[in-house]
Short mmCIF file of C-alpha atoms in Angstrom, two decimals:
data_model
loop_
_atom_site.label_atom_id
_atom_site.label_comp_id
_atom_site.label_asym_id
_atom_site.label_seq_id
_atom_site.Cartn_x
_atom_site.Cartn_y
_atom_site.Cartn_z
CA UNK A 227 214.22 -40.43 145.23
CA UNK A 228 215.26 -43.33 147.34
CA UNK A 229 215.12 -46.71 145.59
CA UNK A 230 212.98 -49.52 147.15
CA UNK A 231 213.50 -52.06 144.20
CA UNK A 232 213.25 -55.19 146.33
CA UNK A 233 210.27 -53.93 148.18
CA UNK A 234 208.24 -52.86 145.20
CA UNK A 235 207.30 -56.09 143.46
CA UNK A 236 203.81 -55.55 144.75
CA UNK A 237 202.74 -53.21 141.98
CA UNK A 238 203.26 -55.37 138.86
CA UNK A 239 202.71 -54.52 135.28
CA UNK A 240 202.16 -57.31 132.84
CA UNK A 241 201.81 -57.81 129.13
CA UNK A 242 200.08 -59.47 125.96
CA UNK A 243 199.47 -58.54 121.77
CA UNK A 244 198.09 -56.48 118.73
CA UNK A 245 197.94 -54.45 115.59
CA UNK A 246 196.28 -51.09 114.73
CA UNK A 247 195.68 -50.14 111.09
CA UNK A 248 197.74 -51.65 108.30
CA UNK A 249 200.66 -49.23 108.51
CA UNK A 250 201.36 -46.75 111.24
CA UNK A 251 204.01 -45.13 109.13
CA UNK A 252 201.48 -44.14 106.48
CA UNK A 253 199.63 -41.94 108.92
CA UNK A 254 200.38 -38.29 109.60
CA UNK A 255 202.09 -37.92 112.94
CA UNK A 256 200.80 -34.95 114.80
CA UNK A 257 200.55 -33.65 118.35
CA UNK A 258 197.14 -34.41 119.72
CA UNK A 259 197.50 -33.73 123.51
CA UNK A 260 199.79 -31.63 125.72
CA UNK A 261 200.18 -32.56 129.41
CA UNK A 262 201.87 -29.56 130.91
CA UNK A 263 205.06 -29.62 128.69
CA UNK A 264 204.86 -33.25 127.69
CA UNK A 265 203.36 -34.04 124.23
CA UNK A 266 201.44 -36.94 122.98
CA UNK A 267 201.37 -37.61 119.16
CA UNK A 268 199.00 -39.72 117.05
CA UNK A 269 201.82 -42.11 116.49
CA UNK A 270 202.25 -42.47 120.35
CA UNK A 271 198.56 -43.39 120.56
CA UNK A 272 198.95 -46.17 117.91
CA UNK A 273 202.01 -47.56 119.65
CA UNK A 274 200.03 -47.48 122.94
CA UNK A 275 197.29 -49.60 121.28
CA UNK A 276 199.98 -52.16 120.42
CA UNK A 277 201.14 -52.20 124.05
CA UNK A 278 197.58 -52.40 125.45
CA UNK A 279 196.89 -55.33 123.17
CA UNK A 280 199.99 -57.05 124.37
CA UNK A 281 198.64 -56.71 127.87
CA UNK A 282 195.03 -57.71 126.99
CA UNK A 283 194.03 -59.13 123.68
CA UNK A 284 190.34 -58.42 124.35
CA UNK A 285 190.88 -54.78 123.23
CA UNK A 286 190.73 -56.15 119.72
CA UNK A 287 187.02 -56.65 120.14
CA UNK A 288 186.47 -52.91 120.40
CA UNK A 289 186.05 -50.56 117.49
CA UNK A 290 188.91 -48.36 116.27
CA UNK A 291 187.54 -45.17 117.85
CA UNK A 292 187.18 -46.73 121.30
CA UNK A 293 190.64 -48.23 121.19
CA UNK A 294 192.08 -44.89 120.21
CA UNK A 295 190.31 -43.17 123.21
CA UNK A 296 191.49 -45.81 125.67
CA UNK A 297 195.09 -45.56 124.45
CA UNK A 298 195.05 -41.73 124.60
CA UNK A 299 193.75 -41.72 128.16
CA UNK A 300 196.37 -44.29 129.13
CA UNK A 301 199.07 -42.10 127.76
CA UNK A 302 197.77 -38.96 129.54
CA UNK A 303 197.92 -40.98 132.75
CA UNK A 304 201.50 -42.09 131.94
CA UNK A 305 202.62 -38.53 131.23
CA UNK A 306 201.20 -37.25 134.46
CA UNK A 307 203.14 -40.00 136.33
CA UNK A 308 206.42 -39.13 134.37
CA UNK A 309 206.13 -35.40 135.23
CA UNK A 310 205.58 -36.20 138.95
CA UNK A 311 208.39 -38.87 139.03
CA UNK A 312 210.78 -36.33 137.37
CA UNK A 313 209.95 -33.88 140.27
CA UNK A 314 211.76 -36.40 142.56
CA UNK A 315 214.52 -37.78 140.45
CA UNK A 316 216.71 -36.65 137.61
CA UNK A 317 216.52 -39.68 135.24
CA UNK A 318 214.01 -42.36 134.29
CA UNK A 319 216.24 -45.27 135.22
CA UNK A 320 215.55 -48.45 137.26
CA UNK A 321 217.50 -51.35 138.66
CA UNK A 322 218.33 -53.67 135.84
CA UNK A 323 217.78 -56.86 137.97
CA UNK A 324 214.27 -55.61 138.88
CA UNK A 325 213.44 -54.94 135.28
CA UNK A 326 214.64 -58.43 134.30
CA UNK A 327 212.58 -60.05 137.01
CA UNK A 328 209.41 -58.25 135.84
CA UNK A 329 210.18 -59.22 132.24
CA UNK A 330 210.64 -62.80 133.26
CA UNK A 331 207.25 -62.70 134.97
CA UNK A 332 205.83 -61.24 131.76
CA UNK A 333 207.06 -63.85 129.42
CA UNK A 334 206.42 -66.68 131.81
CA UNK A 335 202.74 -65.62 131.86
CA UNK A 336 202.74 -65.84 128.15
CA UNK A 337 204.02 -69.45 128.26
CA UNK A 338 207.47 -68.33 126.92
CA UNK A 339 210.54 -69.97 128.31
CA UNK A 340 213.23 -67.44 127.67
CA UNK A 341 213.86 -63.71 127.05
CA UNK A 342 215.04 -64.68 123.55
CA UNK A 343 211.57 -66.16 122.80
CA UNK A 344 210.00 -63.07 124.24
CA UNK A 345 212.08 -60.84 121.89
CA UNK A 346 210.92 -62.77 118.90
CA UNK A 347 207.32 -62.74 120.15
CA UNK A 348 206.95 -59.00 120.63
CA UNK A 349 208.18 -58.23 117.11
CA UNK A 350 204.90 -59.63 115.93
CA UNK A 351 203.18 -56.75 117.63
CA UNK A 352 205.36 -53.89 116.49
CA UNK A 353 207.01 -53.46 119.91
CA UNK A 354 210.68 -53.42 120.96
CA UNK A 355 212.16 -54.50 124.25
CA UNK A 356 213.28 -50.95 124.97
CA UNK A 357 209.67 -49.75 124.69
CA UNK A 358 208.47 -52.40 127.10
CA UNK A 359 211.33 -51.82 129.52
CA UNK A 360 210.53 -48.12 129.50
CA UNK A 361 206.87 -48.86 130.44
CA UNK A 362 207.98 -51.14 133.27
CA UNK A 363 210.51 -48.45 134.47
CA UNK A 364 207.80 -45.70 134.70
CA UNK A 365 205.43 -47.99 136.59
CA UNK A 366 208.07 -49.25 139.08
CA UNK A 367 209.38 -45.71 139.66
CA UNK A 368 205.86 -44.58 140.31
CA UNK A 369 205.31 -47.38 142.79
CA UNK A 370 208.59 -46.49 144.52
CA UNK A 371 207.40 -42.92 144.77
CA UNK A 372 204.16 -44.04 146.35
CA UNK A 373 206.02 -46.27 148.77
CA UNK A 374 208.43 -43.47 149.67
CA UNK A 375 205.67 -40.95 150.34
CA UNK A 376 203.11 -43.14 152.11
CA UNK A 377 204.74 -46.22 153.61
CA UNK A 378 204.83 -44.51 156.97
CA UNK A 379 201.07 -44.16 156.78
CA UNK A 380 200.35 -47.86 156.40
CA UNK A 381 198.43 -49.25 159.34
CA UNK A 382 198.49 -52.95 159.98
CA UNK A 383 196.62 -54.59 162.89
CA UNK A 384 198.83 -57.66 163.56
CA UNK A 385 196.44 -59.09 166.03
CA UNK A 386 193.49 -59.13 163.58
CA UNK A 387 195.73 -60.76 160.98
CA UNK A 388 196.79 -63.45 163.40
CA UNK A 389 193.11 -64.26 164.12
CA UNK A 390 192.53 -64.47 160.40
CA UNK A 391 195.48 -66.81 159.98
CA UNK A 392 194.37 -69.03 162.76
CA UNK A 393 190.88 -69.39 161.33
CA UNK A 394 192.45 -70.67 158.19
CA UNK A 395 194.39 -73.57 159.90
CA UNK A 396 193.14 -77.07 158.97
CA UNK A 397 190.05 -75.91 157.18
CA UNK A 398 188.52 -75.79 153.71
CA UNK A 399 188.69 -72.40 152.10
CA UNK A 400 187.84 -70.88 148.70
CA UNK A 401 190.25 -69.17 146.29
CA UNK A 402 188.60 -66.76 143.83
CA UNK A 403 190.08 -65.86 140.45
CA UNK A 404 188.84 -62.24 140.18
CA UNK A 405 188.54 -59.38 137.84
CA UNK A 406 187.60 -55.84 138.89
CA UNK A 407 186.25 -52.48 137.72
CA UNK A 408 187.05 -49.58 140.08
CA UNK A 409 185.40 -46.25 139.28
CA UNK A 410 184.76 -42.87 140.87
CA UNK A 411 181.92 -40.41 140.51
CA UNK A 412 181.55 -36.73 141.25
CA UNK A 413 178.33 -37.10 143.17
CA UNK A 414 175.83 -39.73 144.17
CA UNK A 415 173.40 -38.64 141.40
CA UNK A 416 175.92 -39.95 138.80
CA UNK A 417 175.97 -43.50 140.17
CA UNK A 418 172.98 -44.88 138.41
CA UNK A 419 174.02 -43.44 135.03
CA UNK A 420 177.64 -44.59 135.36
CA UNK A 421 176.52 -48.07 136.47
CA UNK A 422 174.15 -48.37 133.50
CA UNK A 423 176.94 -47.45 131.13
CA UNK A 424 179.27 -50.00 132.73
CA UNK A 425 176.73 -52.83 132.65
CA UNK A 426 175.86 -51.99 129.02
CA UNK A 427 179.57 -52.23 128.17
CA UNK A 428 179.86 -55.54 130.04
CA UNK A 429 176.87 -56.98 128.12
CA UNK A 430 178.02 -55.69 124.74
CA UNK A 431 181.84 -56.02 125.02
CA UNK A 432 182.62 -58.26 127.95
CA UNK A 433 183.83 -57.47 131.39
CA UNK A 434 187.51 -57.21 130.24
CA UNK A 435 186.78 -54.35 127.83
CA UNK A 436 184.41 -52.66 130.30
CA UNK A 437 187.39 -52.61 132.66
CA UNK A 438 189.62 -51.07 130.02
CA UNK A 439 187.01 -48.37 129.33
CA UNK A 440 185.84 -47.51 132.90
CA UNK A 441 188.29 -48.74 135.47
CA UNK A 442 190.75 -46.47 137.20
CA UNK A 443 192.70 -49.27 138.73
CA UNK A 444 196.13 -50.32 137.44
CA UNK A 445 194.58 -53.70 136.58
CA UNK A 446 192.47 -51.98 133.81
CA UNK A 447 195.28 -52.58 131.30
CA UNK A 448 194.90 -56.28 132.00
CA UNK A 449 191.17 -56.28 131.42
CA UNK A 450 190.66 -55.93 135.18
CA UNK A 451 192.28 -59.21 136.05
CA UNK A 452 193.72 -59.23 139.62
CA UNK A 453 194.46 -63.01 139.94
CA UNK A 454 193.75 -65.54 142.60
CA UNK A 455 192.56 -64.15 145.97
CA UNK A 456 192.13 -66.17 149.11
CA UNK A 457 188.75 -65.63 150.73
CA UNK A 458 190.39 -65.05 154.15
CA UNK A 459 192.51 -62.17 152.76
CA UNK A 460 189.47 -60.07 151.82
CA UNK A 461 187.16 -58.17 154.12
CA UNK A 462 183.82 -59.52 155.38
CA UNK A 463 181.69 -57.08 153.17
CA UNK A 464 183.35 -58.28 149.98
CA UNK A 465 183.36 -61.94 151.16
CA UNK A 466 179.62 -61.73 151.79
CA UNK A 467 179.17 -60.20 148.22
CA UNK A 468 181.08 -63.09 146.61
CA UNK A 469 179.86 -66.14 148.58
CA UNK A 470 176.51 -66.37 146.82
CA UNK A 471 177.77 -65.77 143.31
CA UNK A 472 178.62 -68.31 140.68
CA UNK A 473 181.49 -68.28 138.19
CA UNK A 474 180.86 -65.63 135.63
CA UNK A 475 178.68 -63.41 137.94
CA UNK A 476 179.71 -60.05 139.21
CA UNK A 477 178.89 -58.00 142.32
CA UNK A 478 176.91 -54.83 142.70
CA UNK A 479 179.06 -51.76 143.23
CA UNK A 480 180.97 -51.92 146.60
CA UNK A 481 181.99 -48.59 148.18
CA UNK A 482 185.70 -48.64 149.13
CA UNK A 483 188.18 -45.90 150.02
CA UNK A 484 189.37 -45.80 146.38
CA UNK A 485 185.89 -45.62 144.81
CA UNK A 486 183.19 -48.08 143.79
CA UNK A 487 184.36 -51.62 143.08
CA UNK A 488 182.74 -54.28 140.94
CA UNK A 489 184.20 -57.75 141.20
CA UNK A 490 183.67 -60.67 138.75
CA UNK A 491 184.30 -64.28 139.65
CA UNK A 492 186.29 -65.93 136.79
CA UNK A 493 186.94 -69.21 138.63
CA UNK A 494 186.63 -70.78 142.12
CA UNK A 495 188.79 -73.37 143.85
CA UNK A 496 188.10 -75.03 147.25
CA UNK A 497 190.99 -76.58 149.10
CA UNK A 498 191.98 -78.17 152.36
CA UNK A 499 194.84 -76.27 153.96
CA UNK A 500 197.32 -76.78 156.81
CA UNK A 501 199.20 -73.60 157.03
CA UNK A 502 202.28 -72.16 158.86
CA UNK A 503 200.71 -69.41 160.97
CA UNK A 504 203.70 -67.06 160.92
CA UNK A 505 204.19 -67.39 157.10
CA UNK A 506 200.45 -66.77 156.57
CA UNK A 507 200.64 -63.69 158.72
CA UNK A 508 203.53 -62.32 156.65
CA UNK A 509 201.47 -63.04 153.51
CA UNK A 510 198.43 -61.19 154.94
CA UNK A 511 200.69 -58.30 155.91
CA UNK A 512 201.86 -57.96 152.38
CA UNK A 513 198.33 -58.12 150.95
CA UNK A 514 197.07 -55.49 153.31
CA UNK A 515 200.08 -53.29 152.62
CA UNK A 516 199.58 -53.50 148.94
CA UNK A 517 195.84 -52.73 149.23
CA UNK A 518 196.56 -49.60 151.21
CA UNK A 519 199.35 -48.52 148.84
CA UNK A 520 196.91 -48.89 145.97
CA UNK A 521 194.43 -46.66 147.74
CA UNK A 522 197.11 -43.97 148.31
CA UNK A 523 198.35 -44.35 144.68
CA UNK A 524 194.79 -43.66 143.34
CA UNK A 525 194.19 -40.73 145.68
CA UNK A 526 197.58 -39.15 144.95
CA UNK A 527 197.19 -39.57 141.18
CA UNK A 528 193.82 -37.96 141.31
CA UNK A 529 195.20 -34.97 143.12
CA UNK A 530 198.13 -34.36 140.76
CA UNK A 531 195.90 -34.83 137.70
CA UNK A 532 193.64 -32.23 138.95
CA UNK A 533 196.61 -29.80 139.06
CA UNK A 534 197.90 -30.85 135.66
CA UNK A 535 197.22 -28.79 132.52
CA UNK A 536 195.83 -31.11 129.90
CA UNK A 537 195.21 -29.53 126.45
CA UNK A 538 193.64 -31.67 123.72
CA UNK A 539 194.70 -30.16 120.28
#
């Protein structure tokens, strides 16, 4: 598989902390799931809970059974990705500079100043740097695979993006700090039931944990957090849904090519901008490219999962 290390910083994985039970070593380690020829053990699930907590501390608000289920599903998804990656390459290896850059992003987000501080920090959560680097490697290789397979299908309307960039010049615009829940249904009859379950989880456990439970987006491990989004980088339908909401509110489900999307506003900033049109166009191209690649990633994963043999033991 061709490497696209420098082009792939668009799919990020990110991290943050936990514990599960008093002693993982005291538990019986047994195989609980087989994905084709890959196995998942009970110890793997406990380690995954540690990792998911590193990514999103809100998971600690959930009961033990719910955390276990989320971690198991996360590992099934990871195993499916590994199997597909290995169909295109011989080893799970990644460019060391890329891994170090992503690790730096990780510990910077945690307020840590160096890799040495990060190494000390993760020991508190029963994780090693090798385990974290492996997780990052799998995600970046998956993203490279998606880029390799679908980059030639990306369609960018440069003229539309130029018009968007021009409308932003010398004007006040809003930036939204957003979280998301992306979900699919088998048929329209399931929508009401699915939505009621999601809303119930939001009310009982918070939006972040509802994202962990229900969202199929890669942001689910981060509690659905997708960061700051400029209002002019989103389409009019979503912009119209957001414009009348206050901080803490969330949208009704919005139909997208990847599924139904619920967005929550975590914060809003309004600013006066004077932009460089060409740089803004480049930024909008990246945003649109990432959005389309995310859609292809979800569609492709759904396809290969359907063809995978998953046996819970």
